[in-house]
Structure formats: C-alpha cells, structure tokens
C-alpha cells in the first residue's frame, strides 16, 4: 500500500501508527481534518484481511467524520482509530490502555469514543491515560445504548423527510422498508419504524438476530443473498460500507435508499446510477450523523434532552441538501459534499 498516495487521495492530515508489544496492540489513528476543531470519531475494533485494509478503512471513516461534523454544523473535524483485531492481542484491556497513551500524546487533536466492536469498558481503559475520550462510564454516551439510539433516531427522522420529499407524506404506516444489518443501530431503527407502523423486511448475516427481530417487529425475514431484490419503498443499509455497487444497485426495487451504514457507496460516482434509476439517496454522512451530533452536544455540556433536540435537525439538513441538489441539477451526494466543504474548507 502506498500510504502517502492514499493520504493525498483522502486529503488526510495525519496517520499515526501505534504498536505495543506487551499487549499486542496494532492500531492506526487517522486524522482527516482539524480545521474546524479537534478531530472527533470513534475507535473501531475489527478483523481485517490485511493491515492495508485496516488503514484504508480508518482513512475513509475519518474523512466521513469530517463531513458529518461539517454538514451538521459542529465545531469538530474528523478522525478515526482502528484497532486491528488479530490473534496477537494477548491482553485487550492493556491494548486499549496503550492506545489511550498514544491518544494522549496528540494533546487533544483527536477525541475517540465507542464504535463498531468497542465498548464502554474499552473506553474506560483508554480513559485511564487520557481525557480525550467519550462514552466512558458515567457519561451520557455510556447510558444504555444512547449513541446508537440517537444514530437510529436521526436515520428514522431522515427516512421520514426523504419520504416527504419523494412522495409528499411523512406517514410511514404500511410503508415497506428493508433494514439490512441488525446491530445496535439497525435494531433500534427497526423498533422506531415498527412503532410508526412500517411493514419491515429484515436481514443480518447472523440468522439468530434476524429471527429475533422478525418476531419482535412482526417483520419478514429475508436472506442476505436476496435482500437487494426485495420489493420495498425504502432500502436502509445499516451494516458495513460499500454495499451499494455496480452489482447491487441494478437489483434494487426501492424509491429511496436511506440508512445508517457509513460509506454505503462503493464509489461516489455510483450516485449517478441511483439518480438514473430514480432512486432518492440520502447521503450517509448526513442522515447517520446522530451519533456525532449527540456526542458533540454532550461535550458542550448538554443533557440527553438537548442532545436529542440537536439530532432533530437532521431532517432540516436533508431538506436543504435535496433542495440544493434540485436547484443545481446535481445528485444529493454532490450537493451534500459541496455544502459540507463550504463549512470546513
């Protein structure tokens, strides 16, 4: 992997490689931008096929966090820490302690928090060595699954706004919605959609999760292999990124794609393919910004109620994006990107 070339492609400010032989820690901290404030973004603990894949993921996610913060009007830039889940990690607690020491050396340029594969307990270990962490015990982010719930809430409101823009109605009763991925955010989204009267179709690579969600939300279980061909009004990707590609997009039968996953488009140019198929795409970094919005609110001293009010700005953000896209004759992705870049560049 040509790290310098990739940093240039993604406009990265810094890549910090971290290792600790005692615990087996292998991690990278990607800082995309600090122009508007400290780089804010969670810490991911995940298995990757190679170290290059881990670094690329960190950079893409960090860049996405900058755009999330910018489009949401937050005084932060974007960053992401990725801990490579490999057999060499002999002591998980010690590994996250070591990561905390690395983060502290950045003197506040990067603030971390819970992300895919990490927990409040992991953040507690980081917090032993730095104050530049969120979601540790005693914080709002550690209260239940508050961050995930706020992300899901923002996506739920974003789906309603997308329905209003596309079909002229906020009513989700009997709307056919596919939810792909039943992690904390996807599951919470299903709960909100079910309460709103939507007719759900659910899938996850974990068949047990699929069965549980189908029972709780009176949903139709669908296999991961056939999920893209499921007839629906809204397709909500809530798993890993890159699911919208040259193979999957032609299979979609929906009118709207609006979900919680990061980097849903395998290539941003695929937004044109969605547009050509008359599918409204809610830019992921705008609709799934509930987590960073609620974290930013907490860092400013807000309580849960005020954090939720901040998340409720997401429909207004999407409305502005859709309006700008229509006026400018460009895709919603291009419109969201331009609006975000105005704020942080």
Coordinates of C-alpha atoms in Angstrom, one line a residue:
X1 CA 0.0 0.0 0.0
X2 CA 1.3 3.5 -0.9
X3 CA 0.4 5.3 2.3
X4 CA 1.5 8.7 1.0
X5 CA -0.6 8.4 -2.2
X6 CA -3.7 7.3 -0.2
X7 CA -3.3 10.1 2.3
X8 CA -3.2 12.6 -0.6
X9 CA -6.3 11.0 -2.2
X10 CA -8.3 11.3 1.0
X11 CA -6.8 14.7 2.0
X12 CA -5.5 13.3 5.3
X13 CA -3.6 15.4 7.8
X14 CA -2.0 12.6 9.8
X15 CA -1.7 8.9 10.1
X16 CA -0.4 7.7 13.5
X17 CA 0.7 4.0 13.7
X18 CA 0.6 2.5 17.2
X19 CA 2.0 -0.7 18.5
X20 CA 2.6 -2.1 21.9
X21 CA 4.5 -5.4 22.0
X22 CA 3.4 -6.2 25.6
X23 CA -0.3 -6.2 24.8
X24 CA -0.1 -7.0 21.1
X25 CA -1.8 -3.7 20.1
X26 CA -1.7 -2.9 16.4
X27 CA -3.7 0.3 15.7
X28 CA -3.8 3.3 13.4
X29 CA -5.3 6.7 14.2
X30 CA -6.4 8.6 11.1
X31 CA -6.9 12.4 11.4
X32 CA -8.6 13.9 8.3
X33 CA -9.1 17.5 9.4
X34 CA -8.7 19.8 12.4
X35 CA -9.6 23.0 10.5
X36 CA -12.8 23.5 12.4
X37 CA -11.7 21.9 15.7
X38 CA -10.4 18.6 17.2
X39 CA -10.9 15.5 15.1
X40 CA -13.8 13.6 16.6
X41 CA -14.5 10.0 15.8
X42 CA -14.8 6.6 17.4
X43 CA -12.5 3.7 17.8
X44 CA -13.2 0.6 15.8
X45 CA -12.0 -2.9 16.8
X46 CA -12.3 -5.2 13.8
X47 CA -10.8 -8.1 11.9
X48 CA -9.2 -7.1 8.6
X49 CA -7.7 -9.2 5.9
X50 CA -4.6 -7.1 5.9
X51 CA -3.0 -4.1 7.5
X52 CA -3.6 -2.1 4.3
X53 CA -7.3 -2.8 4.6
X54 CA -7.3 -1.5 8.2
X55 CA -5.5 1.7 7.2
X56 CA -7.8 2.4 4.2
X57 CA -10.8 1.8 6.4
X58 CA -9.5 4.2 9.0
X59 CA -8.9 6.9 6.4
X60 CA -12.3 6.6 4.7
X61 CA -14.1 6.6 8.1
X62 CA -12.1 9.6 9.3
X63 CA -12.9 11.6 6.2
X64 CA -16.6 10.7 6.6
X65 CA -16.5 12.0 10.2
X66 CA -15.2 15.4 8.9
X67 CA -18.1 15.6 6.5
X68 CA -20.6 14.5 9.2
X69 CA -19.4 17.2 11.5
X70 CA -19.4 19.9 8.8
X71 CA -22.8 19.2 7.4
X72 CA -24.2 19.1 10.9
X73 CA -22.6 22.5 11.8
X74 CA -20.3 21.0 14.6
X75 CA -17.1 22.7 15.7
X76 CA -15.1 19.5 15.0
X77 CA -13.1 17.8 12.3
X78 CA -13.0 14.1 11.6
X79 CA -10.8 11.3 12.9
X80 CA -11.0 7.5 13.5
X81 CA -9.0 5.0 15.4
X82 CA -8.8 1.4 14.2
X83 CA -7.5 -1.4 16.4
X84 CA -6.7 -4.4 14.2
X85 CA -8.3 -7.5 15.9
X86 CA -5.6 -10.1 15.4
X87 CA -4.6 -13.1 17.5
X88 CA -1.5 -11.2 18.6
X89 CA -3.6 -9.2 21.1
X90 CA -2.9 -11.0 24.3
X91 CA -4.5 -8.6 26.7
X92 CA -7.4 -6.5 25.4
X93 CA -7.5 -4.2 28.4
X94 CA -3.8 -3.5 28.2
X95 CA -4.1 -2.8 24.5
X96 CA -6.7 -0.1 25.0
X97 CA -4.7 1.3 27.8
X98 CA -1.8 1.6 25.5
X99 CA -4.0 3.2 22.9
X100 CA -5.0 5.8 25.5
X101 CA -1.4 6.7 26.0
X102 CA -0.9 7.2 22.2
X103 CA -4.1 9.4 22.0
X104 CA -2.9 11.5 25.0
X105 CA 0.3 12.3 23.1
X106 CA -1.8 14.1 20.5
X107 CA -2.8 16.7 23.1
X108 CA -6.5 16.9 22.1
X109 CA -6.1 16.8 18.3
X110 CA -8.1 13.6 18.3
X111 CA -11.0 12.6 20.6
X112 CA -12.2 9.0 20.5
X113 CA -15.3 7.1 21.5
X114 CA -17.2 3.8 21.1
X115 CA -17.5 2.5 17.6
X116 CA -18.0 -0.9 15.9
X117 CA -16.5 -3.6 18.0
X118 CA -15.7 -1.5 21.0
X119 CA -17.5 -0.9 24.4
X120 CA -17.7 1.4 27.3
X121 CA -15.3 -0.8 29.1
X122 CA -12.7 -0.3 26.4
X123 CA -13.2 3.5 26.7
X124 CA -12.7 3.2 30.4
X125 CA -9.3 1.6 29.7
X126 CA -8.4 4.5 27.3
X127 CA -9.6 7.0 29.9
X128 CA -7.1 5.7 32.4
X129 CA -4.4 7.5 30.4
X130 CA -6.2 10.4 28.6
X131 CA -9.1 12.8 28.9
X132 CA -9.6 12.9 25.2
X133 CA -12.3 10.1 25.1
X134 CA -16.1 9.9 25.3
X135 CA -18.5 7.1 26.1
X136 CA -16.6 6.0 29.2
X137 CA -18.6 5.1 32.3
X138 CA -20.7 7.9 33.8
X139 CA -21.1 9.8 30.5
X140 CA -24.2 10.3 28.5
X141 CA -22.8 8.2 25.7
X142 CA -22.4 5.2 28.1
X143 CA -26.1 5.5 29.2
X144 CA -27.6 2.3 27.7
X145 CA -27.0 2.5 24.0
X146 CA -27.6 6.2 23.8
X147 CA -25.2 6.9 20.9
X148 CA -26.7 4.1 18.9
X149 CA -30.2 5.1 19.7
X150 CA -29.5 8.7 18.6
X151 CA -28.0 7.5 15.4
X152 CA -31.1 5.4 14.7
X153 CA -33.3 8.2 15.7
X154 CA -31.6 10.5 13.2
X155 CA -32.0 7.9 10.5
X156 CA -35.6 7.4 11.3
X157 CA -36.3 11.1 11.0
X158 CA -34.2 11.2 7.8
X159 CA -36.3 8.4 6.3
X160 CA -39.5 10.4 7.1
X161 CA -38.0 13.5 5.5
X162 CA -37.0 11.5 2.4
X163 CA -40.5 10.1 2.2
X164 CA -41.9 13.7 2.4
X165 CA -39.6 14.9 -0.3
X166 CA -40.1 11.9 -2.6
X167 CA -43.8 11.1 -2.0
X168 CA -45.2 14.1 -0.2
X169 CA -46.0 12.3 3.0
X170 CA -44.4 11.7 6.4
X171 CA -46.7 8.8 7.2
X172 CA -44.8 5.5 7.4
X173 CA -47.9 3.4 8.0
X174 CA -47.7 0.2 5.8
X175 CA -44.5 1.6 4.1
X176 CA -42.4 -1.3 3.0
X177 CA -38.9 -0.9 4.5
X178 CA -35.9 -3.2 4.2
X179 CA -33.4 -3.0 7.0
X180 CA -30.0 -4.6 6.2
X181 CA -28.0 -5.2 9.3
X182 CA -29.3 -5.7 12.8
X183 CA -26.6 -4.4 15.1
X184 CA -27.4 -1.8 17.8
X185 CA -28.3 0.9 15.3
X186 CA -30.2 -1.3 12.9
X187 CA -32.2 -2.9 15.6
X188 CA -33.1 0.4 17.2
X189 CA -34.1 1.7 13.8
X190 CA -36.4 -1.3 13.4
X191 CA -38.1 -0.5 16.7
X192 CA -38.8 3.1 15.7
X193 CA -40.1 2.1 12.2
X194 CA -42.3 -0.7 13.7
X195 CA -43.8 1.8 16.2
X196 CA -44.5 4.1 13.2
X197 CA -46.5 1.3 11.5
X198 CA -44.0 0.4 8.8
X199 CA -44.0 -3.0 7.2
X200 CA -40.5 -4.4 7.8
X201 CA -38.2 -6.8 6.0
X202 CA -35.1 -7.6 7.9
X203 CA -31.8 -9.4 7.3
X204 CA -28.4 -9.9 9.0
X205 CA -25.6 -12.4 8.5
X206 CA -26.5 -13.6 12.0
X207 CA -29.6 -15.6 11.4
X208 CA -30.4 -15.6 15.1
X209 CA -30.6 -11.8 15.1
X210 CA -32.8 -11.9 12.0
X211 CA -35.2 -14.4 13.7
X212 CA -35.4 -12.3 16.9
X213 CA -36.1 -9.1 15.0
X214 CA -38.7 -10.7 12.8
X215 CA -40.6 -11.9 15.8
X216 CA -40.3 -8.7 17.8
X217 CA -41.2 -6.4 15.0
X218 CA -43.6 -8.6 13.1
X219 CA -41.2 -8.4 10.2
X220 CA -40.5 -10.6 7.3
X221 CA -37.0 -12.3 7.4
X222 CA -35.0 -12.2 4.2
X223 CA -31.8 -13.9 3.4
X224 CA -28.7 -11.6 2.9
X225 CA -28.3 -13.0 -0.6
X226 CA -31.8 -11.9 -1.8
X227 CA -32.2 -8.7 0.2
X228 CA -31.4 -6.3 -2.7
X229 CA -34.2 -7.8 -4.8
X230 CA -36.9 -7.4 -2.1
X231 CA -39.7 -5.1 -3.3
X232 CA -39.9 -2.1 -1.0
X233 CA -40.3 1.6 -0.7
X234 CA -37.1 2.3 1.3
X235 CA -33.9 0.3 1.5
X236 CA -32.0 1.0 4.7
X237 CA -28.4 -0.2 4.7
X238 CA -27.3 -0.5 8.4
X239 CA -24.3 -2.9 8.2
X240 CA -20.9 -2.3 6.7
X241 CA -20.0 0.1 3.9
X242 CA -19.6 -0.5 0.2
X243 CA -22.9 -2.4 -0.2
X244 CA -24.1 -0.1 -3.0
X245 CA -22.1 -1.2 -6.0
X246 CA -22.4 -2.0 -9.7
X247 CA -23.9 -5.4 -8.9
X248 CA -26.4 -4.4 -6.1
X249 CA -27.8 -1.1 -7.4
X250 CA -29.4 -2.6 -10.6
X251 CA -31.2 -5.1 -8.3
X252 CA -32.8 -2.5 -6.1
X253 CA -36.6 -2.0 -6.5
X254 CA -36.9 0.8 -4.0
X255 CA -37.6 4.5 -4.4
X256 CA -35.4 5.6 -1.5
X257 CA -32.1 4.5 0.0
X258 CA -31.7 5.8 3.5
X259 CA -29.7 4.0 6.1
X260 CA -27.2 4.1 8.9
X261 CA -24.1 2.5 7.4
X262 CA -21.0 4.5 6.7
X263 CA -19.6 4.8 3.2
X264 CA -22.6 3.0 1.6
X265 CA -21.5 3.8 -1.9
X266 CA -18.6 1.6 -3.1
X267 CA -17.7 4.6 -5.3
X268 CA -19.3 8.1 -5.0
X269 CA -19.8 8.1 -8.8
X270 CA -22.4 5.4 -8.2
X271 CA -24.7 8.2 -7.0
X272 CA -25.3 8.9 -10.7
X273 CA -26.5 5.3 -11.2
X274 CA -29.1 5.7 -8.4
X275 CA -30.2 9.0 -9.9
X276 CA -30.7 7.4 -13.3
X277 CA -32.9 4.8 -11.7
X278 CA -35.0 7.5 -10.0
X279 CA -33.8 6.3 -6.5
X280 CA -33.5 9.1 -4.0
X281 CA -30.3 8.6 -2.0
X282 CA -30.0 10.2 1.5
X283 CA -26.2 10.9 1.8
X284 CA -25.0 8.7 4.6
X285 CA -22.8 11.2 6.4
X286 CA -25.9 13.5 6.7
X287 CA -28.6 11.0 7.7
X288 CA -26.4 8.9 10.1
X289 CA -24.8 11.9 11.9
X290 CA -26.9 11.4 15.1
X291 CA -24.0 9.8 16.9
X292 CA -21.5 12.6 16.4
X293 CA -24.2 15.2 16.9
X294 CA -25.2 13.7 20.3
X295 CA -21.5 13.3 21.3
X296 CA -20.8 16.9 20.3
X297 CA -23.8 18.0 22.3
X298 CA -22.5 16.2 25.4
X299 CA -19.1 17.6 25.0
X300 CA -20.7 21.1 25.1
X301 CA -22.4 20.2 28.4
X302 CA -25.8 19.2 27.0
X303 CA -28.1 16.7 28.7
X304 CA -30.0 13.9 26.9
X305 CA -33.0 16.0 26.1
X306 CA -30.8 18.7 24.5
X307 CA -28.8 16.1 22.6
X308 CA -32.0 14.7 21.2
X309 CA -33.1 18.2 20.1
X310 CA -29.8 18.6 18.3
X311 CA -30.3 15.3 16.4
X312 CA -33.7 16.5 15.3
X313 CA -32.0 19.0 13.0
X314 CA -31.1 16.1 10.6
X315 CA -34.4 16.4 8.6
X316 CA -33.7 20.1 8.1
X317 CA -30.2 19.3 6.9
X318 CA -31.6 16.7 4.4
X319 CA -34.2 19.1 3.2
X320 CA -31.5 21.7 2.4
X321 CA -29.4 19.1 0.6
X322 CA -32.4 17.9 -1.5
X323 CA -33.3 21.5 -2.4
X324 CA -29.8 22.4 -3.3
X325 CA -29.4 19.3 -5.4
X326 CA -32.7 20.0 -7.3
X327 CA -31.8 23.7 -7.9
X328 CA -28.2 22.9 -9.0
X329 CA -29.1 19.8 -11.1
X330 CA -26.7 17.6 -9.2
X331 CA -27.1 14.4 -7.1
X332 CA -27.8 14.6 -3.4
X333 CA -24.4 13.3 -2.7
X334 CA -22.7 16.0 -4.7
X335 CA -24.9 18.6 -3.0
X336 CA -24.2 17.3 0.5
X337 CA -20.4 17.2 -0.3
X338 CA -20.4 20.8 -1.6
X339 CA -22.4 22.1 1.4
X340 CA -20.1 20.3 3.8
X341 CA -16.9 21.5 2.1
X342 CA -18.2 25.1 2.3
X343 CA -18.2 24.8 6.0
X344 CA -14.8 23.1 6.6
X345 CA -12.5 24.0 3.7

